Amino acid sequence: MVATVDWWLLFLRIVHIGSAMIWFGGAIIGGFFLSPTAAALGDSAQPFMDHLMRRRRMGIVFPIVGALTVLAGAALYWRDSGGLQAAWITSPTGLAFTIGGAAAIVSFALGFVLVAPSIGAQTAVRNELAASGGAPSADQLARLEHADRLMRLATRVDLPLILLAGLTMATARYL
């Protein structure tokens, strides 16, 4: 007996899992390594961070992989739940997928609320400093400090949410 392959399901799972791996890996590297190193190096980190954001397009890649993760996950959730059937959603498997999906969606939204404004503010101030060639003003220092606080908050909130999403997704089928 030959099993048939559900190509649509296979495609959605590859997109969902592949994008989630990139999203989580990037969050770990950004939160634990890049941001603290850039903060420690101060102005000397500017060329590296500028290259990372402008040339390597890190600020574009992660919203895209986050969106792909959430959208493919929503399609898989719809399919597995039989069109949002309450009996499946309230089962142990359904609850695990629901919790994981909600955690990923909240993390994705917080990326737009916390990370994007932080990166935008940091880039703006660093561009102002590069153009003026002078020392940062009190206003610029305050804006950088606010952006750093947003980024630290994002790291403390987003990483546990993404981890929760991954762990619940990985174990849901076994509950």
Tab-separated table of N, CA and C in Angstrom:
chain	number	residue	atom	x	y	z
A	1	MET	N	0.838	-1.167	0.000
A	1	MET	CA	0.000	0.000	0.000
A	1	MET	C	0.894	1.245	0.000
A	2	VAL	N	0.639	2.138	-0.904
A	2	VAL	CA	1.418	3.361	-1.040
A	2	VAL	C	0.660	4.508	-0.375
A	3	ALA	N	1.352	5.196	0.501
A	3	ALA	CA	0.733	6.334	1.177
A	3	ALA	C	0.796	7.550	0.262
A	4	THR	N	-0.259	8.334	0.281
A	4	THR	CA	-0.250	9.568	-0.507
A	4	THR	C	0.306	10.695	0.353
A	5	VAL	N	0.965	11.605	-0.305
A	5	VAL	CA	1.575	12.738	0.393
A	5	VAL	C	0.655	13.939	0.270
A	6	ASP	N	0.389	14.567	1.383
A	6	ASP	CA	-0.370	15.818	1.390
A	6	ASP	C	0.643	16.946	1.219
A	7	TRP	N	0.852	17.365	-0.030
A	7	TRP	CA	1.880	18.342	-0.345
A	7	TRP	C	1.617	19.701	0.304
A	8	TRP	N	0.372	20.064	0.423
A	8	TRP	CA	0.030	21.338	1.059
A	8	TRP	C	0.422	21.315	2.535
A	9	LEU	N	0.117	20.229	3.209
A	9	LEU	CA	0.477	20.083	4.618
A	9	LEU	C	1.997	20.085	4.778
A	10	LEU	N	2.685	19.359	3.929
A	10	LEU	CA	4.139	19.311	3.975
A	10	LEU	C	4.739	20.708	3.778
A	11	PHE	N	4.231	21.441	2.803
A	11	PHE	CA	4.701	22.803	2.536
A	11	PHE	C	4.476	23.701	3.755
A	12	LEU	N	3.285	23.670	4.330
A	12	LEU	CA	2.979	24.507	5.500
A	12	LEU	C	3.879	24.176	6.687
A	13	ARG	N	4.117	22.895	6.908
A	13	ARG	CA	4.978	22.497	8.037
A	13	ARG	C	6.416	22.942	7.821
A	14	ILE	N	6.922	22.837	6.598
A	14	ILE	CA	8.289	23.288	6.304
A	14	ILE	C	8.393	24.795	6.511
A	15	VAL	N	7.435	25.541	5.992
A	15	VAL	CA	7.454	27.000	6.171
A	15	VAL	C	7.348	27.354	7.648
A	16	HIS	N	6.417	26.719	8.346
A	16	HIS	CA	6.193	27.030	9.762
A	16	HIS	C	7.423	26.714	10.608
A	17	ILE	N	7.931	25.518	10.503
A	17	ILE	CA	9.053	25.097	11.339
A	17	ILE	C	10.349	25.798	10.924
A	18	GLY	N	10.593	25.899	9.623
A	18	GLY	CA	11.803	26.577	9.154
A	18	GLY	C	11.836	28.038	9.565
A	19	SER	N	10.735	28.731	9.383
A	19	SER	CA	10.668	30.146	9.774
A	19	SER	C	10.791	30.310	11.280
A	20	ALA	N	10.167	29.419	12.025
A	20	ALA	CA	10.248	29.495	13.485
A	20	ALA	C	11.677	29.296	13.971
A	21	MET	N	12.425	28.411	13.330
A	21	MET	CA	13.817	28.188	13.721
A	21	MET	C	14.645	29.454	13.494
A	22	ILE	N	14.444	30.100	12.363
A	22	ILE	CA	15.174	31.337	12.069
A	22	ILE	C	14.770	32.429	13.053
A	23	TRP	N	13.476	32.552	13.304
A	23	TRP	CA	12.956	33.574	14.221
A	23	TRP	C	13.547	33.387	15.620
A	24	PHE	N	13.467	32.182	16.141
A	24	PHE	CA	13.971	31.926	17.489
A	24	PHE	C	15.488	32.091	17.557
A	25	GLY	N	16.182	31.549	16.584
A	25	GLY	CA	17.640	31.694	16.557
A	25	GLY	C	18.059	33.148	16.505
A	26	GLY	N	17.386	33.928	15.680
A	26	GLY	CA	17.693	35.353	15.589
A	26	GLY	C	17.394	36.089	16.874
A	27	ALA	N	16.321	35.702	17.536
A	27	ALA	CA	15.972	36.340	18.814
A	27	ALA	C	17.030	36.033	19.868
A	28	ILE	N	17.519	34.817	19.900
A	28	ILE	CA	18.566	34.437	20.858
A	28	ILE	C	19.849	35.217	20.571
A	29	ILE	N	20.284	35.208	19.323
A	29	ILE	CA	21.530	35.890	18.963
A	29	ILE	C	21.401	37.402	19.176
A	30	GLY	N	20.279	37.968	18.758
A	30	GLY	CA	20.083	39.406	18.937
A	30	GLY	C	19.996	39.804	20.391
A	31	GLY	N	19.202	39.067	21.165
A	31	GLY	CA	18.965	39.426	22.555
A	31	GLY	C	20.133	39.177	23.489
A	32	PHE	N	20.855	38.089	23.240
A	32	PHE	CA	21.931	37.728	24.160
A	32	PHE	C	23.329	38.132	23.686
A	33	PHE	N	23.482	38.391	22.393
A	33	PHE	CA	24.819	38.665	21.890
A	33	PHE	C	24.947	40.018	21.181
A	34	LEU	N	24.130	40.260	20.151
A	34	LEU	CA	24.295	41.476	19.359
A	34	LEU	C	23.971	42.749	20.138
A	35	SER	N	22.800	42.802	20.745
A	35	SER	CA	22.405	44.018	21.471
A	35	SER	C	23.346	44.345	22.630
A	36	PRO	N	23.674	43.376	23.486
A	36	PRO	CA	24.593	43.712	24.575
A	36	PRO	C	25.987	44.130	24.074
A	37	THR	N	26.452	43.484	23.010
A	37	THR	CA	27.765	43.844	22.473
A	37	THR	C	27.736	45.240	21.876
A	38	ALA	N	26.691	45.557	21.125
A	38	ALA	CA	26.564	46.899	20.542
A	38	ALA	C	26.483	47.951	21.644
A	39	ALA	N	25.755	47.655	22.710
A	39	ALA	CA	25.658	48.610	23.828
A	39	ALA	C	27.012	48.797	24.498
A	40	ALA	N	27.760	47.720	24.653
A	40	ALA	CA	29.065	47.810	25.302
A	40	ALA	C	30.075	48.575	24.448
A	41	LEU	N	29.966	48.436	23.129
A	41	LEU	CA	30.920	49.096	22.235
A	41	LEU	C	30.559	50.548	21.951
A	42	GLY	N	29.310	50.915	22.204
A	42	GLY	CA	28.886	52.302	21.988
A	42	GLY	C	29.001	52.714	20.532
A	43	ASP	N	29.594	53.879	20.292
A	43	ASP	CA	29.685	54.426	18.939
A	43	ASP	C	30.500	53.559	17.991
A	44	SER	N	31.458	52.820	18.498
A	44	SER	CA	32.277	51.984	17.620
A	44	SER	C	31.481	50.811	17.037
A	45	ALA	N	30.320	50.507	17.600
A	45	ALA	CA	29.472	49.443	17.053
A	45	ALA	C	28.643	49.927	15.865
A	46	GLN	N	28.592	51.240	15.668
A	46	GLN	CA	27.731	51.810	14.633
A	46	GLN	C	27.972	51.224	13.244
A	47	PRO	N	29.203	51.135	12.747
A	47	PRO	CA	29.383	50.583	11.403
A	47	PRO	C	28.888	49.133	11.281
A	48	PHE	N	29.146	48.331	12.303
A	48	PHE	CA	28.690	46.942	12.287
A	48	PHE	C	27.161	46.864	12.281
A	49	MET	N	26.515	47.589	13.194
A	49	MET	CA	25.058	47.553	13.279
A	49	MET	C	24.419	48.140	12.032
A	50	ASP	N	25.036	49.169	11.486
A	50	ASP	CA	24.529	49.767	10.256
A	50	ASP	C	24.581	48.749	9.114
A	51	HIS	N	25.690	48.038	9.017
A	51	HIS	CA	25.825	47.006	7.981
A	51	HIS	C	24.798	45.891	8.207
A	52	LEU	N	24.651	45.479	9.437
A	52	LEU	CA	23.712	44.407	9.777
A	52	LEU	C	22.281	44.778	9.393
A	53	MET	N	21.889	46.009	9.677
A	53	MET	CA	20.510	46.423	9.426
A	53	MET	C	20.270	46.847	7.978
A	54	ARG	N	21.218	47.564	7.393
A	54	ARG	CA	20.998	48.085	6.043
A	54	ARG	C	21.415	47.111	4.952
A	55	ARG	N	22.596	46.569	5.066
A	55	ARG	CA	23.108	45.698	4.005
A	55	ARG	C	22.606	44.273	4.136
A	56	ARG	N	22.615	43.745	5.338
A	56	ARG	CA	22.167	42.364	5.562
A	56	ARG	C	20.653	42.307	5.796
A	57	ARG	N	20.037	43.454	5.988
A	57	ARG	CA	18.576	43.590	6.112
A	57	ARG	C	17.969	42.774	7.260
A	58	MET	N	18.667	42.742	8.357
A	58	MET	CA	18.175	41.994	9.518
A	58	MET	C	16.825	42.520	9.992
A	59	GLY	N	16.635	43.825	9.921
A	59	GLY	CA	15.375	44.418	10.363
A	59	GLY	C	14.197	44.079	9.469
A	60	ILE	N	14.468	43.565	8.284
A	60	ILE	CA	13.405	43.148	7.367
A	60	ILE	C	13.178	41.645	7.454
A	61	VAL	N	14.261	40.897	7.607
A	61	VAL	CA	14.172	39.435	7.609
A	61	VAL	C	13.305	38.927	8.757
A	62	PHE	N	13.514	39.456	9.965
A	62	PHE	CA	12.818	38.879	11.111
A	62	PHE	C	11.323	39.157	11.149
A	63	PRO	N	10.845	40.316	10.752
A	63	PRO	CA	9.385	40.445	10.642
A	63	PRO	C	8.800	39.493	9.593
A	64	ILE	N	9.543	39.241	8.525
A	64	ILE	CA	9.052	38.331	7.485
A	64	ILE	C	8.981	36.897	8.010
A	65	VAL	N	10.062	36.420	8.650
A	65	VAL	CA	10.014	35.039	9.148
A	65	VAL	C	9.009	34.901	10.290
A	66	GLY	N	8.838	35.957	11.090
A	66	GLY	CA	7.808	35.916	12.131
A	66	GLY	C	6.420	35.808	11.516
A	67	ALA	N	6.173	36.600	10.472
A	67	ALA	CA	4.870	36.550	9.794
A	67	ALA	C	4.639	35.193	9.139
A	68	LEU	N	5.668	34.655	8.487
A	68	LEU	CA	5.526	33.322	7.868
A	68	LEU	C	5.236	32.260	8.916
A	69	THR	N	5.909	32.351	10.052
A	69	THR	CA	5.677	31.389	11.135
A	69	THR	C	4.225	31.451	11.603
A	70	VAL	N	3.752	32.656	11.859
A	70	VAL	CA	2.393	32.827	12.384
A	70	VAL	C	1.345	32.444	11.339
A	71	LEU	N	1.519	32.869	10.102
A	71	LEU	CA	0.525	32.569	9.065
A	71	LEU	C	0.467	31.077	8.736
A	72	ALA	N	1.629	30.450	8.584
A	72	ALA	CA	1.627	29.008	8.316
A	72	ALA	C	1.078	28.258	9.521
A	73	GLY	N	1.426	28.716	10.723
A	73	GLY	CA	0.891	28.089	11.935
A	73	GLY	C	-0.617	28.219	12.030
A	74	ALA	N	-1.140	29.379	11.654
A	74	ALA	CA	-2.598	29.573	11.678
A	74	ALA	C	-3.285	28.636	10.686
A	75	ALA	N	-2.690	28.470	9.522
A	75	ALA	CA	-3.274	27.541	8.526
A	75	ALA	C	-3.233	26.104	9.042
A	76	LEU	N	-2.134	25.721	9.668
A	76	LEU	CA	-2.039	24.376	10.248
A	76	LEU	C	-3.037	24.200	11.394
A	77	TYR	N	-3.197	25.222	12.206
A	77	TYR	CA	-4.142	25.187	13.325
A	77	TYR	C	-5.568	25.015	12.795
A	78	TRP	N	-5.907	25.775	11.771
A	78	TRP	CA	-7.234	25.681	11.157
A	78	TRP	C	-7.483	24.259	10.645
A	79	ARG	N	-6.490	23.724	9.968
A	79	ARG	CA	-6.622	22.377	9.390
A	79	ARG	C	-6.755	21.331	10.492
A	80	ASP	N	-5.851	21.371	11.487
A	80	ASP	CA	-5.876	20.375	12.556
A	80	ASP	C	-7.138	20.467	13.399
A	81	SER	N	-7.641	21.678	13.585
A	81	SER	CA	-8.822	21.862	14.440
A	81	SER	C	-10.123	21.584	13.696
A	82	GLY	N	-10.034	21.213	12.430
A	82	GLY	CA	-11.242	20.956	11.652
A	82	GLY	C	-12.082	22.210	11.486
A	83	GLY	N	-11.419	23.347	11.306
A	83	GLY	CA	-12.157	24.601	11.160
A	83	GLY	C	-12.569	25.198	12.494
A	84	LEU	N	-11.721	25.055	13.480
A	84	LEU	CA	-11.921	25.604	14.829
A	84	LEU	C	-13.032	24.884	15.608
A	85	GLN	N	-13.020	23.576	15.555
A	85	GLN	CA	-13.981	22.777	16.320
A	85	GLN	C	-13.624	22.824	17.811
A	86	ALA	N	-14.587	23.177	18.631
A	86	ALA	CA	-14.361	23.348	20.071
A	86	ALA	C	-13.845	22.071	20.731
A	87	ALA	N	-14.304	20.920	20.287
A	87	ALA	CA	-13.867	19.662	20.900
A	87	ALA	C	-12.357	19.475	20.723
A	88	TRP	N	-11.829	19.838	19.567
A	88	TRP	CA	-10.388	19.714	19.350
A	88	TRP	C	-9.641	20.795	20.124
A	89	ILE	N	-10.125	22.018	20.077
A	89	ILE	CA	-9.448	23.140	20.730
A	89	ILE	C	-9.333	22.903	22.236
A	90	THR	N	-10.345	22.304	22.850
A	90	THR	CA	-10.329	22.090	24.297
A	90	THR	C	-9.683	20.757	24.701
A	91	SER	N	-9.245	19.973	23.734
A	91	SER	CA	-8.518	18.739	24.050
A	91	SER	C	-7.106	19.124	24.525
A	92	PRO	N	-6.401	18.213	25.195
A	92	PRO	CA	-5.033	18.545	25.614
A	92	PRO	C	-4.133	18.980	24.446
A	93	THR	N	-4.227	18.301	23.335
A	93	THR	CA	-3.448	18.676	22.155
A	93	THR	C	-3.863	20.051	21.654
A	94	GLY	N	-5.146	20.278	21.537
A	94	GLY	CA	-5.647	21.569	21.071
A	94	GLY	C	-5.263	22.705	21.999
A	95	LEU	N	-5.340	22.465	23.302
A	95	LEU	CA	-4.948	23.508	24.264
A	95	LEU	C	-3.467	23.840	24.135
A	96	ALA	N	-2.636	22.819	23.951
A	96	ALA	CA	-1.200	23.075	23.803
A	96	ALA	C	-0.931	23.896	22.541
A	97	PHE	N	-1.563	23.518	21.438
A	97	PHE	CA	-1.390	24.297	20.209
A	97	PHE	C	-1.952	25.716	20.371
A	98	THR	N	-3.056	25.853	21.080
A	98	THR	CA	-3.659	27.172	21.307
A	98	THR	C	-2.719	28.056	22.136
A	99	ILE	N	-2.176	27.504	23.207
A	99	ILE	CA	-1.249	28.260	24.047
A	99	ILE	C	-0.011	28.651	23.247
A	100	GLY	N	0.546	27.710	22.509
A	100	GLY	CA	1.727	28.000	21.698
A	100	GLY	C	1.454	29.029	20.620
A	101	GLY	N	0.319	28.897	19.966
A	101	GLY	CA	-0.029	29.864	18.932
A	101	GLY	C	-0.255	31.251	19.501
A	102	ALA	N	-0.932	31.316	20.637
A	102	ALA	CA	-1.159	32.622	21.269
A	102	ALA	C	0.165	33.250	21.693
A	103	ALA	N	1.080	32.458	22.230
A	103	ALA	CA	2.392	32.979	22.638
A	103	ALA	C	3.154	33.525	21.430
A	104	ALA	N	3.111	32.819	20.310
A	104	ALA	CA	3.804	33.277	19.100
A	104	ALA	C	3.178	34.562	18.558
A	105	ILE	N	1.865	34.637	18.574
A	105	ILE	CA	1.186	35.837	18.070
A	105	ILE	C	1.507	37.046	18.950
A	106	VAL	N	1.501	36.857	20.265
A	106	VAL	CA	1.836	37.967	21.177
A	106	VAL	C	3.290	38.395	20.957
A	107	SER	N	4.185	37.434	20.815
A	107	SER	CA	5.591	37.759	20.568
A	107	SER	C	5.754	38.516	19.258
A	108	PHE	N	5.062	38.081	18.235
A	108	PHE	CA	5.119	38.748	16.928
A	108	PHE	C	4.631	40.196	17.046
A	109	ALA	N	3.513	40.384	17.722
A	109	ALA	CA	2.970	41.734	17.895
A	109	ALA	C	3.922	42.614	18.713
A	110	LEU	N	4.510	42.048	19.750
A	110	LEU	CA	5.442	42.820	20.571
A	110	LEU	C	6.689	43.218	19.791
A	111	GLY	N	7.039	42.440	18.788
A	111	GLY	CA	8.150	42.823	17.931
A	111	GLY	C	7.885	44.158	17.258
A	112	PHE	N	6.650	44.374	16.847
A	112	PHE	CA	6.289	45.636	16.210
A	112	PHE	C	6.137	46.764	17.231
A	113	VAL	N	5.733	46.414	18.437
A	113	VAL	CA	5.505	47.428	19.474
A	113	VAL	C	6.800	47.819	20.186
A	114	LEU	N	7.716	46.866	20.382
A	114	LEU	CA	8.931	47.133	21.149
A	114	LEU	C	10.200	47.171	20.294
A	115	VAL	N	10.412	46.152	19.489
A	115	VAL	CA	11.681	46.024	18.764
A	115	VAL	C	11.787	47.037	17.634
A	116	ALA	N	10.780	47.124	16.799
A	116	ALA	CA	10.853	48.033	15.643
A	116	ALA	C	11.070	49.489	16.078
A	117	PRO	N	10.322	50.014	17.049
A	117	PRO	CA	10.588	51.394	17.475
A	117	PRO	C	11.983	51.568	18.085
A	118	SER	N	12.451	50.548	18.797
A	118	SER	CA	13.780	50.626	19.396
A	118	SER	C	14.855	50.717	18.319
A	119	ILE	N	14.778	49.861	17.339
A	119	ILE	CA	15.755	49.876	16.248
A	119	ILE	C	15.663	51.190	15.478
A	120	GLY	N	14.450	51.654	15.230
A	120	GLY	CA	14.268	52.918	14.525
A	120	GLY	C	14.872	54.091	15.270
A	121	ALA	N	14.658	54.147	16.578
A	121	ALA	CA	15.199	55.246	17.384
A	121	ALA	C	16.720	55.176	17.445
A	122	GLN	N	17.265	53.984	17.639
A	122	GLN	CA	18.718	53.831	17.680
A	122	GLN	C	19.350	54.261	16.362
A	123	THR	N	18.765	53.834	15.264
A	123	THR	CA	19.293	54.180	13.944
A	123	THR	C	19.221	55.682	13.705
A	124	ALA	N	18.109	56.295	14.074
A	124	ALA	CA	17.946	57.738	13.865
A	124	ALA	C	18.987	58.531	14.649
A	125	VAL	N	19.171	58.179	15.911
A	125	VAL	CA	20.136	58.915	16.726
A	125	VAL	C	21.551	58.691	16.206
A	126	ARG	N	21.872	57.466	15.865
A	126	ARG	CA	23.222	57.184	15.360
A	126	ARG	C	23.477	57.901	14.037
A	127	ASN	N	22.467	58.012	13.193
A	127	ASN	CA	22.616	58.771	11.939
A	127	ASN	C	22.814	60.259	12.225
A	128	GLU	N	22.073	60.784	13.202
A	128	GLU	CA	22.252	62.186	13.596
A	128	GLU	C	23.671	62.431	14.101
A	129	LEU	N	24.160	61.507	14.903
A	129	LEU	CA	25.510	61.651	15.451
A	129	LEU	C	26.572	61.556	14.352
A	130	ALA	N	26.359	60.648	13.405
A	130	ALA	CA	27.319	60.518	12.307
A	130	ALA	C	27.331	61.774	11.445
A	131	ALA	N	26.159	62.371	11.234
A	131	ALA	CA	26.076	63.581	10.412
A	131	ALA	C	26.692	64.788	11.112
A	132	SER	N	26.507	64.882	12.425
A	132	SER	CA	27.012	66.050	13.152
A	132	SER	C	28.465	65.886	13.562
A	133	GLY	N	28.876	64.658	13.750
A	133	GLY	CA	30.244	64.404	14.174
A	133	GLY	C	30.539	64.822	15.601
A	134	GLY	N	29.530	65.251	16.317
A	134	GLY	CA	29.725	65.728	17.686
A	134	GLY	C	29.318	64.715	18.721
A	135	ALA	N	29.406	65.152	19.957
A	135	ALA	CA	28.981	64.322	21.077
A	135	ALA	C	27.458	64.329	21.144
A	136	PRO	N	26.880	63.256	21.660
A	136	PRO	CA	25.417	63.204	21.751
A	136	PRO	C	24.871	64.243	22.730
A	137	SER	N	23.738	64.805	22.356
A	137	SER	CA	23.058	65.765	23.234
A	137	SER	C	22.298	64.997	24.320
A	138	ALA	N	21.793	65.728	25.276
A	138	ALA	CA	21.003	65.106	26.343
A	138	ALA	C	19.763	64.435	25.765
A	139	ASP	N	19.146	65.070	24.770
A	139	ASP	CA	17.971	64.493	24.126
A	139	ASP	C	18.328	63.196	23.408
A	140	GLN	N	19.436	63.195	22.696
A	140	GLN	CA	19.846	61.987	21.980
A	140	GLN	C	20.186	60.863	22.946
A	141	LEU	N	20.866	61.187	24.029
A	141	LEU	CA	21.166	60.173	25.037
A	141	LEU	C	19.889	59.606	25.648
A	142	ALA	N	18.918	60.472	25.899
A	142	ALA	CA	17.638	60.023	26.462
A	142	ALA	C	16.910	59.109	25.483
A	143	ARG	N	16.939	59.454	24.199
A	143	ARG	CA	16.303	58.615	23.180
A	143	ARG	C	16.991	57.261	23.058
A	144	LEU	N	18.313	57.247	23.125
A	144	LEU	CA	19.044	55.976	23.082
A	144	LEU	C	18.754	55.131	24.316
A	145	GLU	N	18.690	55.760	25.463
A	145	GLU	CA	18.394	55.027	26.695
A	145	GLU	C	16.987	54.427	26.643
A	146	HIS	N	16.034	55.200	26.136
A	146	HIS	CA	14.662	54.692	26.003
A	146	HIS	C	14.630	53.504	25.033
A	147	ALA	N	15.340	53.622	23.919
A	147	ALA	CA	15.395	52.525	22.943
A	147	ALA	C	16.038	51.287	23.558
A	148	ASP	N	17.078	51.468	24.339
A	148	ASP	CA	17.728	50.334	25.001
A	148	ASP	C	16.785	49.659	25.996
A	149	ARG	N	16.012	50.466	26.725
A	149	ARG	CA	15.029	49.889	27.660
A	149	ARG	C	13.984	49.067	26.918
A	150	LEU	N	13.498	49.595	25.785
A	150	LEU	CA	12.526	48.843	24.986
A	150	LEU	C	13.109	47.519	24.514
A	151	MET	N	14.359	47.546	24.068
A	151	MET	CA	14.991	46.324	23.573
A	151	MET	C	15.190	45.305	24.689
A	152	ARG	N	15.603	45.767	25.861
A	152	ARG	CA	15.754	44.842	26.990
A	152	ARG	C	14.405	44.244	27.393
A	153	LEU	N	13.358	45.057	27.395
A	153	LEU	CA	12.023	44.557	27.705
A	153	LEU	C	11.588	43.528	26.663
A	154	ALA	N	11.844	43.825	25.411
A	154	ALA	CA	11.485	42.882	24.341
A	154	ALA	C	12.198	41.548	24.548
A	155	THR	N	13.465	41.600	24.909
A	155	THR	CA	14.223	40.370	25.137
A	155	THR	C	13.637	39.582	26.298
A	156	ARG	N	13.305	40.273	27.378
A	156	ARG	CA	12.759	39.584	28.556
A	156	ARG	C	11.371	39.007	28.316
A	157	VAL	N	10.605	39.599	27.414
A	157	VAL	CA	9.243	39.136	27.163
A	157	VAL	C	9.183	38.206	25.954
A	158	ASP	N	9.802	38.603	24.853
A	158	ASP	CA	9.690	37.837	23.611
A	158	ASP	C	10.355	36.470	23.674
A	159	LEU	N	11.540	36.396	24.228
A	159	LEU	CA	12.233	35.103	24.250
A	159	LEU	C	11.458	34.031	25.015
A	160	PRO	N	10.940	34.320	26.206
A	160	PRO	CA	10.129	33.286	26.871
A	160	PRO	C	8.869	32.923	26.080
A	161	LEU	N	8.260	33.912	25.425
A	161	LEU	CA	7.067	33.608	24.623
A	161	LEU	C	7.401	32.706	23.441
A	162	ILE	N	8.490	33.010	22.743
A	162	ILE	CA	8.883	32.183	21.604
A	162	ILE	C	9.265	30.781	22.080
A	163	LEU	N	9.964	30.699	23.203
A	163	LEU	CA	10.328	29.400	23.762
A	163	LEU	C	9.078	28.609	24.150
A	164	LEU	N	8.127	29.267	24.801
A	164	LEU	CA	6.861	28.613	25.150
A	164	LEU	C	6.153	28.105	23.899
A	165	ALA	N	6.117	28.924	22.860
A	165	ALA	CA	5.476	28.510	21.609
A	165	ALA	C	6.154	27.270	21.053
A	166	GLY	N	7.462	27.280	20.987
A	166	GLY	CA	8.188	26.139	20.430
A	166	GLY	C	7.997	24.874	21.234
A	167	LEU	N	8.071	24.991	22.559
A	167	LEU	CA	7.929	23.801	23.396
A	167	LEU	C	6.514	23.222	23.346
A	168	THR	N	5.507	24.081	23.345
A	168	THR	CA	4.138	23.557	23.277
A	168	THR	C	3.865	22.933	21.912
A	169	MET	N	4.395	23.540	20.848
A	169	MET	CA	4.201	22.974	19.508
A	169	MET	C	4.891	21.612	19.393
A	170	ALA	N	6.085	21.513	19.969
A	170	ALA	CA	6.856	20.264	19.879
A	170	ALA	C	6.216	19.123	20.655
A	171	THR	N	5.480	19.428	21.705
A	171	THR	CA	4.934	18.366	22.564
A	171	THR	C	3.429	18.159	22.403
A	172	ALA	N	2.738	19.051	21.733
A	172	ALA	CA	1.267	19.018	21.690
A	172	ALA	C	0.699	17.699	21.182
A	173	ARG	N	1.280	17.124	20.166
A	173	ARG	CA	0.740	15.893	19.587
A	173	ARG	C	0.866	14.697	20.513
A	174	TYR	N	1.665	14.831	21.572
A	174	TYR	CA	1.888	13.713	22.490
A	174	TYR	C	1.051	13.827	23.754
A	175	LEU	N	0.214	14.855	23.840
A	175	LEU	CA	-0.626	15.034	25.032
A	175	LEU	C	-1.949	14.334	24.891
